[in-house]
Amino acid sequence: MKTCIYPGTFDPITNGHIDVVKRGLQVFDKVVLAVADNYEKKSSFSTEERVSMAKEALKNFKGKVEVVSFNGLLVNFMKKNNYSIILRGLRAMSDFESELQLALANKKLSPNIDTFFVMTDVKYFYLSSSLVKEFASLNADINDFVPKNIEKALKKHFCR
Ligand code: ADP
């Protein structure tokens, strides 16, 4: 069984992330979506909230997608759980630079680990969790950007 790990902040998960999962499943039998429990990066939702929102949003992929959280170094978490492939999505050129840096750094830390990139769908080219949160805070329609449960959670978060 070919498994990959899709790490990220997922604050919250968007349709762009879900599209990356779908594309990953065209190549891998299973995608483990790993929510980073990162104290350094200030997130709007707690790790538990981000995990449960992602689980609900991905419930249709039963058996093919697992949602977990991790803290500390990704490569250590991967070694401990026997994962060797990281899945990441690429949007603009700016993503490329930081993703290249991350992929090379991870490879330096653990030479057996490789990163597999999928290109964004043009529909999600501009989509990010930050944009969705900004839109939600301004009461804009975010129906096309996130699943229903995330839309509800964001509305509640911004008290609208
Ligand atoms: P991080 O903080 O680690 O970048 P994110 O949750 O922002 O975590 O993103 C996780 C991964 O998903 C990254 O590889 C990012 O480029 C990718 N991603 C996010 N949004 C999209 C999108 N709209 N289309 C394609 N890939 C995306």
mmCIF file with all atom_site columns, C-alpha atoms and ligand atoms in Angstrom:
data_model
loop_
_atom_site.group_PDB
_atom_site.id
_atom_site.type_symbol
_atom_site.label_atom_id
_atom_site.label_alt_id
_atom_site.label_comp_id
_atom_site.label_asym_id
_atom_site.label_entity_id
_atom_site.label_seq_id
_atom_site.pdbx_PDB_ins_code
_atom_site.Cartn_x
_atom_site.Cartn_y
_atom_site.Cartn_z
_atom_site.occupancy
_atom_site.B_iso_or_equiv
_atom_site.pdbx_formal_charge
_atom_site.auth_seq_id
_atom_site.auth_comp_id
_atom_site.auth_asym_id
_atom_site.auth_atom_id
_atom_site.pdbx_PDB_model_num
ATOM   1   C CA  . MET A 1 1   ? 0.000   0.000  0.000   1.00 0.00 ? 1   MET A CA  1
ATOM   2   C CA  . LYS A 1 2   ? 1.506   3.301  -1.120  1.00 0.00 ? 2   LYS A CA  1
ATOM   3   C CA  . THR A 1 3   ? 0.950   5.991  1.487   1.00 0.00 ? 3   THR A CA  1
ATOM   4   C CA  . CYS A 1 4   ? 1.986   9.638  1.523   1.00 0.00 ? 4   CYS A CA  1
ATOM   5   C CA  . ILE A 1 5   ? 1.802   12.250 4.240   1.00 0.00 ? 5   ILE A CA  1
ATOM   6   C CA  . TYR A 1 6   ? 0.299   15.658 3.509   1.00 0.00 ? 6   TYR A CA  1
ATOM   7   C CA  . PRO A 1 7   ? 1.507   18.057 6.213   1.00 0.00 ? 7   PRO A CA  1
ATOM   8   C CA  . GLY A 1 8   ? 0.289   21.586 6.723   1.00 0.00 ? 8   GLY A CA  1
ATOM   9   C CA  . THR A 1 9   ? -1.328  24.043 9.048   1.00 0.00 ? 9   THR A CA  1
ATOM   10  C CA  . PHE A 1 10  ? -4.828  23.612 7.596   1.00 0.00 ? 10  PHE A CA  1
ATOM   11  C CA  . ASP A 1 11  ? -6.109  26.674 9.464   1.00 0.00 ? 11  ASP A CA  1
ATOM   12  C CA  . PRO A 1 12  ? -8.726  25.781 8.230   1.00 0.00 ? 12  PRO A CA  1
ATOM   13  C CA  . ILE A 1 13  ? -8.762  23.193 5.443   1.00 0.00 ? 13  ILE A CA  1
ATOM   14  C CA  . THR A 1 14  ? -9.974  24.646 2.110   1.00 0.00 ? 14  THR A CA  1
ATOM   15  C CA  . ASN A 1 15  ? -11.183 23.229 -1.209  1.00 0.00 ? 15  ASN A CA  1
ATOM   16  C CA  . GLY A 1 16  ? -7.628  23.831 -2.485  1.00 0.00 ? 16  GLY A CA  1
ATOM   17  C CA  . HIS A 1 17  ? -6.244  21.413 0.142   1.00 0.00 ? 17  HIS A CA  1
ATOM   18  C CA  . ILE A 1 18  ? -8.986  18.887 -0.658  1.00 0.00 ? 18  ILE A CA  1
ATOM   19  C CA  . ASP A 1 19  ? -8.073  19.121 -4.345  1.00 0.00 ? 19  ASP A CA  1
ATOM   20  C CA  . VAL A 1 20  ? -4.451  18.280 -3.447  1.00 0.00 ? 20  VAL A CA  1
ATOM   21  C CA  . VAL A 1 21  ? -5.711  15.246 -1.482  1.00 0.00 ? 21  VAL A CA  1
ATOM   22  C CA  . LYS A 1 22  ? -7.767  14.090 -4.507  1.00 0.00 ? 22  LYS A CA  1
ATOM   23  C CA  . ARG A 1 23  ? -4.793  14.444 -6.810  1.00 0.00 ? 23  ARG A CA  1
ATOM   24  C CA  . GLY A 1 24  ? -2.605  12.603 -4.326  1.00 0.00 ? 24  GLY A CA  1
ATOM   25  C CA  . LEU A 1 25  ? -5.071  9.727  -4.315  1.00 0.00 ? 25  LEU A CA  1
ATOM   26  C CA  . GLN A 1 26  ? -4.592  9.323  -8.068  1.00 0.00 ? 26  GLN A CA  1
ATOM   27  C CA  . VAL A 1 27  ? -1.044  8.211  -7.296  1.00 0.00 ? 27  VAL A CA  1
ATOM   28  C CA  . PHE A 1 28  ? -1.143  6.950  -3.693  1.00 0.00 ? 28  PHE A CA  1
ATOM   29  C CA  . ASP A 1 29  ? -3.511  4.452  -2.072  1.00 0.00 ? 29  ASP A CA  1
ATOM   30  C CA  . LYS A 1 30  ? -3.721  6.514  1.074   1.00 0.00 ? 30  LYS A CA  1
ATOM   31  C CA  . VAL A 1 31  ? -3.116  10.132 2.111   1.00 0.00 ? 31  VAL A CA  1
ATOM   32  C CA  . VAL A 1 32  ? -2.362  10.881 5.751   1.00 0.00 ? 32  VAL A CA  1
ATOM   33  C CA  . LEU A 1 33  ? -3.216  14.529 6.291   1.00 0.00 ? 33  LEU A CA  1
ATOM   34  C CA  . ALA A 1 34  ? -1.012  15.716 9.141   1.00 0.00 ? 34  ALA A CA  1
ATOM   35  C CA  . VAL A 1 35  ? -2.052  18.873 10.962  1.00 0.00 ? 35  VAL A CA  1
ATOM   36  C CA  . ALA A 1 36  ? 0.946   20.690 12.413  1.00 0.00 ? 36  ALA A CA  1
ATOM   37  C CA  . ASP A 1 37  ? 0.678   21.409 16.111  1.00 0.00 ? 37  ASP A CA  1
ATOM   38  C CA  . ASN A 1 38  ? 2.992   24.372 15.811  1.00 0.00 ? 38  ASN A CA  1
ATOM   39  C CA  . TYR A 1 39  ? 3.186   26.809 18.709  1.00 0.00 ? 39  TYR A CA  1
ATOM   40  C CA  . GLU A 1 40  ? 5.415   29.199 16.755  1.00 0.00 ? 40  GLU A CA  1
ATOM   41  C CA  . LYS A 1 41  ? 2.841   29.748 14.027  1.00 0.00 ? 41  LYS A CA  1
ATOM   42  C CA  . LYS A 1 42  ? -0.179  31.531 15.435  1.00 0.00 ? 42  LYS A CA  1
ATOM   43  C CA  . SER A 1 43  ? -3.275  29.773 14.151  1.00 0.00 ? 43  SER A CA  1
ATOM   44  C CA  . SER A 1 44  ? -6.903  30.887 14.353  1.00 0.00 ? 44  SER A CA  1
ATOM   45  C CA  . PHE A 1 45  ? -8.105  27.400 15.296  1.00 0.00 ? 45  PHE A CA  1
ATOM   46  C CA  . SER A 1 46  ? -6.592  25.015 17.852  1.00 0.00 ? 46  SER A CA  1
ATOM   47  C CA  . THR A 1 47  ? -4.923  21.818 16.665  1.00 0.00 ? 47  THR A CA  1
ATOM   48  C CA  . GLU A 1 48  ? -7.929  19.786 17.881  1.00 0.00 ? 48  GLU A CA  1
ATOM   49  C CA  . GLU A 1 49  ? -10.320 22.062 15.993  1.00 0.00 ? 49  GLU A CA  1
ATOM   50  C CA  . ARG A 1 50  ? -8.225  21.900 12.801  1.00 0.00 ? 50  ARG A CA  1
ATOM   51  C CA  . VAL A 1 51  ? -8.096  18.103 13.023  1.00 0.00 ? 51  VAL A CA  1
ATOM   52  C CA  . SER A 1 52  ? -11.822 17.693 13.623  1.00 0.00 ? 52  SER A CA  1
ATOM   53  C CA  . MET A 1 53  ? -12.735 20.185 10.859  1.00 0.00 ? 53  MET A CA  1
ATOM   54  C CA  . ALA A 1 54  ? -10.456 18.343 8.399   1.00 0.00 ? 54  ALA A CA  1
ATOM   55  C CA  . LYS A 1 55  ? -11.911 14.956 9.442   1.00 0.00 ? 55  LYS A CA  1
ATOM   56  C CA  . GLU A 1 56  ? -15.445 16.181 8.802   1.00 0.00 ? 56  GLU A CA  1
ATOM   57  C CA  . ALA A 1 57  ? -14.461 17.786 5.472   1.00 0.00 ? 57  ALA A CA  1
ATOM   58  C CA  . LEU A 1 58  ? -12.778 14.568 4.299   1.00 0.00 ? 58  LEU A CA  1
ATOM   59  C CA  . LYS A 1 59  ? -15.304 12.054 5.614   1.00 0.00 ? 59  LYS A CA  1
ATOM   60  C CA  . ASN A 1 60  ? -16.258 10.986 2.069   1.00 0.00 ? 60  ASN A CA  1
ATOM   61  C CA  . PHE A 1 61  ? -12.763 9.578  1.509   1.00 0.00 ? 61  PHE A CA  1
ATOM   62  C CA  . LYS A 1 62  ? -13.286 6.911  4.169   1.00 0.00 ? 62  LYS A CA  1
ATOM   63  C CA  . GLY A 1 63  ? -10.377 4.486  4.416   1.00 0.00 ? 63  GLY A CA  1
ATOM   64  C CA  . LYS A 1 64  ? -8.287  6.420  1.895   1.00 0.00 ? 64  LYS A CA  1
ATOM   65  C CA  . VAL A 1 65  ? -7.610  9.486  4.008   1.00 0.00 ? 65  VAL A CA  1
ATOM   66  C CA  . GLU A 1 66  ? -6.556  9.661  7.631   1.00 0.00 ? 66  GLU A CA  1
ATOM   67  C CA  . VAL A 1 67  ? -6.261  12.882 9.610   1.00 0.00 ? 67  VAL A CA  1
ATOM   68  C CA  . VAL A 1 68  ? -3.649  13.079 12.361  1.00 0.00 ? 68  VAL A CA  1
ATOM   69  C CA  . SER A 1 69  ? -1.716  15.793 14.160  1.00 0.00 ? 69  SER A CA  1
ATOM   70  C CA  . PHE A 1 70  ? 1.982   15.987 14.853  1.00 0.00 ? 70  PHE A CA  1
ATOM   71  C CA  . ASN A 1 71  ? 4.349   18.248 16.696  1.00 0.00 ? 71  ASN A CA  1
ATOM   72  C CA  . GLY A 1 72  ? 8.049   18.796 16.379  1.00 0.00 ? 72  GLY A CA  1
ATOM   73  C CA  . LEU A 1 73  ? 10.028  17.898 13.296  1.00 0.00 ? 73  LEU A CA  1
ATOM   74  C CA  . LEU A 1 74  ? 8.018   16.402 10.455  1.00 0.00 ? 74  LEU A CA  1
ATOM   75  C CA  . VAL A 1 75  ? 10.856  14.055 9.460   1.00 0.00 ? 75  VAL A CA  1
ATOM   76  C CA  . ASN A 1 76  ? 10.980  12.613 12.990  1.00 0.00 ? 76  ASN A CA  1
ATOM   77  C CA  . PHE A 1 77  ? 7.242   11.987 12.924  1.00 0.00 ? 77  PHE A CA  1
ATOM   78  C CA  . MET A 1 78  ? 7.644   10.357 9.522   1.00 0.00 ? 78  MET A CA  1
ATOM   79  C CA  . LYS A 1 79  ? 10.513  8.113  10.603  1.00 0.00 ? 79  LYS A CA  1
ATOM   80  C CA  . LYS A 1 80  ? 8.592   7.032  13.684  1.00 0.00 ? 80  LYS A CA  1
ATOM   81  C CA  . ASN A 1 81  ? 5.581   6.064  11.571  1.00 0.00 ? 81  ASN A CA  1
ATOM   82  C CA  . ASN A 1 82  ? 7.471   4.707  8.562   1.00 0.00 ? 82  ASN A CA  1
ATOM   83  C CA  . TYR A 1 83  ? 6.373   7.320  6.034   1.00 0.00 ? 83  TYR A CA  1
ATOM   84  C CA  . SER A 1 84  ? 8.777   8.325  3.278   1.00 0.00 ? 84  SER A CA  1
ATOM   85  C CA  . ILE A 1 85  ? 6.802   10.549 0.887   1.00 0.00 ? 85  ILE A CA  1
ATOM   86  C CA  . ILE A 1 86  ? 5.562   14.070 1.599   1.00 0.00 ? 86  ILE A CA  1
ATOM   87  C CA  . LEU A 1 87  ? 2.711   15.436 -0.512  1.00 0.00 ? 87  LEU A CA  1
ATOM   88  C CA  . ARG A 1 88  ? 2.534   19.215 -1.062  1.00 0.00 ? 88  ARG A CA  1
ATOM   89  C CA  . GLY A 1 89  ? 0.638   21.538 -3.368  1.00 0.00 ? 89  GLY A CA  1
ATOM   90  C CA  . LEU A 1 90  ? 2.049   24.318 -5.506  1.00 0.00 ? 90  LEU A CA  1
ATOM   91  C CA  . ARG A 1 91  ? 0.184   27.471 -6.370  1.00 0.00 ? 91  ARG A CA  1
ATOM   92  C CA  . ALA A 1 92  ? 2.239   30.478 -7.463  1.00 0.00 ? 92  ALA A CA  1
ATOM   93  C CA  . MET A 1 93  ? 5.979   30.844 -8.078  1.00 0.00 ? 93  MET A CA  1
ATOM   94  C CA  . SER A 1 94  ? 6.246   32.122 -4.508  1.00 0.00 ? 94  SER A CA  1
ATOM   95  C CA  . ASP A 1 95  ? 5.105   28.695 -3.255  1.00 0.00 ? 95  ASP A CA  1
ATOM   96  C CA  . PHE A 1 96  ? 7.835   27.090 -5.353  1.00 0.00 ? 96  PHE A CA  1
ATOM   97  C CA  . GLU A 1 97  ? 10.646  28.914 -3.598  1.00 0.00 ? 97  GLU A CA  1
ATOM   98  C CA  . SER A 1 98  ? 9.553   28.109 -0.071  1.00 0.00 ? 98  SER A CA  1
ATOM   99  C CA  . GLU A 1 99  ? 8.513   24.568 -0.979  1.00 0.00 ? 99  GLU A CA  1
ATOM   100 C CA  . LEU A 1 100 ? 11.877  23.893 -2.635  1.00 0.00 ? 100 LEU A CA  1
ATOM   101 C CA  . GLN A 1 101 ? 13.659  25.142 0.471   1.00 0.00 ? 101 GLN A CA  1
ATOM   102 C CA  . LEU A 1 102 ? 11.487  22.953 2.713   1.00 0.00 ? 102 LEU A CA  1
ATOM   103 C CA  . ALA A 1 103 ? 11.834  19.865 0.503   1.00 0.00 ? 103 ALA A CA  1
ATOM   104 C CA  . LEU A 1 104 ? 15.618  20.208 0.336   1.00 0.00 ? 104 LEU A CA  1
ATOM   105 C CA  . ALA A 1 105 ? 15.889  20.837 4.071   1.00 0.00 ? 105 ALA A CA  1
ATOM   106 C CA  . ASN A 1 106 ? 13.800  17.750 4.825   1.00 0.00 ? 106 ASN A CA  1
ATOM   107 C CA  . LYS A 1 107 ? 15.919  15.696 2.453   1.00 0.00 ? 107 LYS A CA  1
ATOM   108 C CA  . LYS A 1 108 ? 19.083  16.929 4.140   1.00 0.00 ? 108 LYS A CA  1
ATOM   109 C CA  . LEU A 1 109 ? 17.681  15.901 7.526   1.00 0.00 ? 109 LEU A CA  1
ATOM   110 C CA  . SER A 1 110 ? 16.499  12.567 6.198   1.00 0.00 ? 110 SER A CA  1
ATOM   111 C CA  . PRO A 1 111 ? 17.851  11.473 2.782   1.00 0.00 ? 111 PRO A CA  1
ATOM   112 C CA  . ASN A 1 112 ? 15.241  8.727  2.356   1.00 0.00 ? 112 ASN A CA  1
ATOM   113 C CA  . ILE A 1 113 ? 12.400  11.214 2.390   1.00 0.00 ? 113 ILE A CA  1
ATOM   114 C CA  . ASP A 1 114 ? 11.094  12.686 -0.862  1.00 0.00 ? 114 ASP A CA  1
ATOM   115 C CA  . THR A 1 115 ? 8.520   15.366 -1.594  1.00 0.00 ? 115 THR A CA  1
ATOM   116 C CA  . PHE A 1 116 ? 5.869   14.867 -4.241  1.00 0.00 ? 116 PHE A CA  1
ATOM   117 C CA  . PHE A 1 117 ? 4.270   18.042 -5.643  1.00 0.00 ? 117 PHE A CA  1
ATOM   118 C CA  . VAL A 1 118 ? 0.947   18.497 -7.337  1.00 0.00 ? 118 VAL A CA  1
ATOM   119 C CA  . MET A 1 119 ? 0.030   21.666 -9.196  1.00 0.00 ? 119 MET A CA  1
ATOM   120 C CA  . THR A 1 120 ? -3.032  23.562 -8.041  1.00 0.00 ? 120 THR A CA  1
ATOM   121 C CA  . ASP A 1 121 ? -6.190  23.477 -10.092 1.00 0.00 ? 121 ASP A CA  1
ATOM   122 C CA  . VAL A 1 122 ? -6.540  26.877 -11.756 1.00 0.00 ? 122 VAL A CA  1
ATOM   123 C CA  . LYS A 1 123 ? -9.813  27.284 -9.774  1.00 0.00 ? 123 LYS A CA  1
ATOM   124 C CA  . TYR A 1 124 ? -7.796  27.277 -6.536  1.00 0.00 ? 124 TYR A CA  1
ATOM   125 C CA  . PHE A 1 125 ? -4.736  29.160 -7.735  1.00 0.00 ? 125 PHE A CA  1
ATOM   126 C CA  . TYR A 1 126 ? -5.370  32.141 -5.457  1.00 0.00 ? 126 TYR A CA  1
ATOM   127 C CA  . LEU A 1 127 ? -6.975  30.221 -2.617  1.00 0.00 ? 127 LEU A CA  1
ATOM   128 C CA  . SER A 1 128 ? -5.380  30.115 0.830   1.00 0.00 ? 128 SER A CA  1
ATOM   129 C CA  . SER A 1 129 ? -6.636  29.653 4.386   1.00 0.00 ? 129 SER A CA  1
ATOM   130 C CA  . SER A 1 130 ? -5.704  33.278 5.134   1.00 0.00 ? 130 SER A CA  1
ATOM   131 C CA  . LEU A 1 131 ? -7.752  34.603 2.217   1.00 0.00 ? 131 LEU A CA  1
ATOM   132 C CA  . VAL A 1 132 ? -10.746 32.521 3.279   1.00 0.00 ? 132 VAL A CA  1
ATOM   133 C CA  . LYS A 1 133 ? -10.463 33.842 6.856   1.00 0.00 ? 133 LYS A CA  1
ATOM   134 C CA  . GLU A 1 134 ? -10.199 37.409 5.658   1.00 0.00 ? 134 GLU A CA  1
ATOM   135 C CA  . PHE A 1 135 ? -13.261 36.966 3.441   1.00 0.00 ? 135 PHE A CA  1
ATOM   136 C CA  . ALA A 1 136 ? -15.198 35.291 6.261   1.00 0.00 ? 136 ALA A CA  1
ATOM   137 C CA  . SER A 1 137 ? -14.308 38.095 8.678   1.00 0.00 ? 137 SER A CA  1
ATOM   138 C CA  . LEU A 1 138 ? -15.700 40.585 6.170   1.00 0.00 ? 138 LEU A CA  1
ATOM   139 C CA  . ASN A 1 139 ? -18.859 38.504 5.754   1.00 0.00 ? 139 ASN A CA  1
ATOM   140 C CA  . ALA A 1 140 ? -18.128 37.691 2.093   1.00 0.00 ? 140 ALA A CA  1
ATOM   141 C CA  . ASP A 1 141 ? -19.531 34.545 0.473   1.00 0.00 ? 141 ASP A CA  1
ATOM   142 C CA  . ILE A 1 142 ? -16.977 31.734 0.902   1.00 0.00 ? 142 ILE A CA  1
ATOM   143 C CA  . ASN A 1 143 ? -19.223 28.936 -0.353  1.00 0.00 ? 143 ASN A CA  1
ATOM   144 C CA  . ASP A 1 144 ? -16.972 28.191 -3.360  1.00 0.00 ? 144 ASP A CA  1
ATOM   145 C CA  . PHE A 1 145 ? -13.801 28.046 -1.268  1.00 0.00 ? 145 PHE A CA  1
ATOM   146 C CA  . VAL A 1 146 ? -14.516 25.704 1.631   1.00 0.00 ? 146 VAL A CA  1
ATOM   147 C CA  . PRO A 1 147 ? -16.798 22.781 2.511   1.00 0.00 ? 147 PRO A CA  1
ATOM   148 C CA  . LYS A 1 148 ? -20.037 23.537 4.390   1.00 0.00 ? 148 LYS A CA  1
ATOM   149 C CA  . ASN A 1 149 ? -18.714 22.552 7.834   1.00 0.00 ? 149 ASN A CA  1
ATOM   150 C CA  . ILE A 1 150 ? -15.777 24.967 7.453   1.00 0.00 ? 150 ILE A CA  1
ATOM   151 C CA  . GLU A 1 151 ? -18.062 27.751 6.291   1.00 0.00 ? 151 GLU A CA  1
ATOM   152 C CA  . LYS A 1 152 ? -20.155 27.241 9.440   1.00 0.00 ? 152 LYS A CA  1
ATOM   153 C CA  . ALA A 1 153 ? -17.093 27.089 11.700  1.00 0.00 ? 153 ALA A CA  1
ATOM   154 C CA  . LEU A 1 154 ? -15.717 30.297 10.179  1.00 0.00 ? 154 LEU A CA  1
ATOM   155 C CA  . LYS A 1 155 ? -19.035 32.111 10.555  1.00 0.00 ? 155 LYS A CA  1
ATOM   156 C CA  . LYS A 1 156 ? -19.134 31.053 14.200  1.00 0.00 ? 156 LYS A CA  1
ATOM   157 C CA  . HIS A 1 157 ? -15.505 32.054 14.681  1.00 0.00 ? 157 HIS A CA  1
ATOM   158 C CA  . PHE A 1 158 ? -16.166 35.543 13.378  1.00 0.00 ? 158 PHE A CA  1
ATOM   159 C CA  . CYS A 1 159 ? -19.552 35.671 15.213  1.00 0.00 ? 159 CYS A CA  1
ATOM   160 C CA  . ARG A 1 160 ? -21.763 36.309 12.204  1.00 0.00 ? 160 ARG A CA  1
HETATM 161 P P1  . ADP B 2 .   ? 1.728   25.453 5.512   1.00 0.00 ? 1   ADP B P1  1
HETATM 162 O O1  . ADP B 2 .   ? 1.530   26.469 6.589   1.00 0.00 ? 1   ADP B O1  1
HETATM 163 O O2  . ADP B 2 .   ? 2.584   24.292 5.908   1.00 0.00 ? 1   ADP B O2  1
HETATM 164 O O3  . ADP B 2 .   ? 2.105   26.020 4.160   1.00 0.00 ? 1   ADP B O3  1
HETATM 165 P P2  . ADP B 2 .   ? -0.917  25.172 4.511   1.00 0.00 ? 1   ADP B P2  1
HETATM 166 O O4  . ADP B 2 .   ? -2.079  24.563 5.223   1.00 0.00 ? 1   ADP B O4  1
HETATM 167 O O5  . ADP B 2 .   ? -0.976  26.617 4.234   1.00 0.00 ? 1   ADP B O5  1
HETATM 168 O O6  . ADP B 2 .   ? 0.327   24.776 5.364   1.00 0.00 ? 1   ADP B O6  1
HETATM 169 O O7  . ADP B 2 .   ? -0.653  24.401 3.137   1.00 0.00 ? 1   ADP B O7  1
HETATM 170 C C1  . ADP B 2 .   ? -0.324  23.046 3.095   1.00 0.00 ? 1   ADP B C1  1
HETATM 171 C C2  . ADP B 2 .   ? 0.049   22.686 1.669   1.00 0.00 ? 1   ADP B C2  1
HETATM 172 O O8  . ADP B 2 .   ? -1.098  22.821 0.829   1.00 0.00 ? 1   ADP B O8  1
HETATM 173 C C3  . ADP B 2 .   ? 1.144   23.541 1.020   1.00 0.00 ? 1   ADP B C3  1
HETATM 174 O O9  . ADP B 2 .   ? 1.939   22.712 0.197   1.00 0.00 ? 1   ADP B O9  1
HETATM 175 C C4  . ADP B 2 .   ? 0.359   24.516 0.174   1.00 0.00 ? 1   ADP B C4  1
HETATM 176 O O10 . ADP B 2 .   ? 1.130   24.988 -0.932  1.00 0.00 ? 1   ADP B O10 1
HETATM 177 C C5  . ADP B 2 .   ? -0.777  23.618 -0.294  1.00 0.00 ? 1   ADP B C5  1
HETATM 178 N N1  . ADP B 2 .   ? -1.966  24.393 -0.680  1.00 0.00 ? 1   ADP B N1  1
HETATM 179 C C6  . ADP B 2 .   ? -2.685  25.241 0.066   1.00 0.00 ? 1   ADP B C6  1
HETATM 180 N N2  . ADP B 2 .   ? -3.691  25.801 -0.641  1.00 0.00 ? 1   ADP B N2  1
HETATM 181 C C7  . ADP B 2 .   ? -3.612  25.277 -1.886  1.00 0.00 ? 1   ADP B C7  1
HETATM 182 C C8  . ADP B 2 .   ? -4.335  25.468 -3.111  1.00 0.00 ? 1   ADP B C8  1
HETATM 183 N N3  . ADP B 2 .   ? -5.333  26.350 -3.174  1.00 0.00 ? 1   ADP B N3  1
HETATM 184 N N4  . ADP B 2 .   ? -3.969  24.749 -4.199  1.00 0.00 ? 1   ADP B N4  1
HETATM 185 C C9  . ADP B 2 .   ? -2.910  23.897 -4.129  1.00 0.00 ? 1   ADP B C9  1
HETATM 186 N N5  . ADP B 2 .   ? -2.166  23.688 -3.016  1.00 0.00 ? 1   ADP B N5  1
HETATM 187 C C10 . ADP B 2 .   ? -2.504  24.366 -1.918  1.00 0.00 ? 1   ADP B C10 1
#
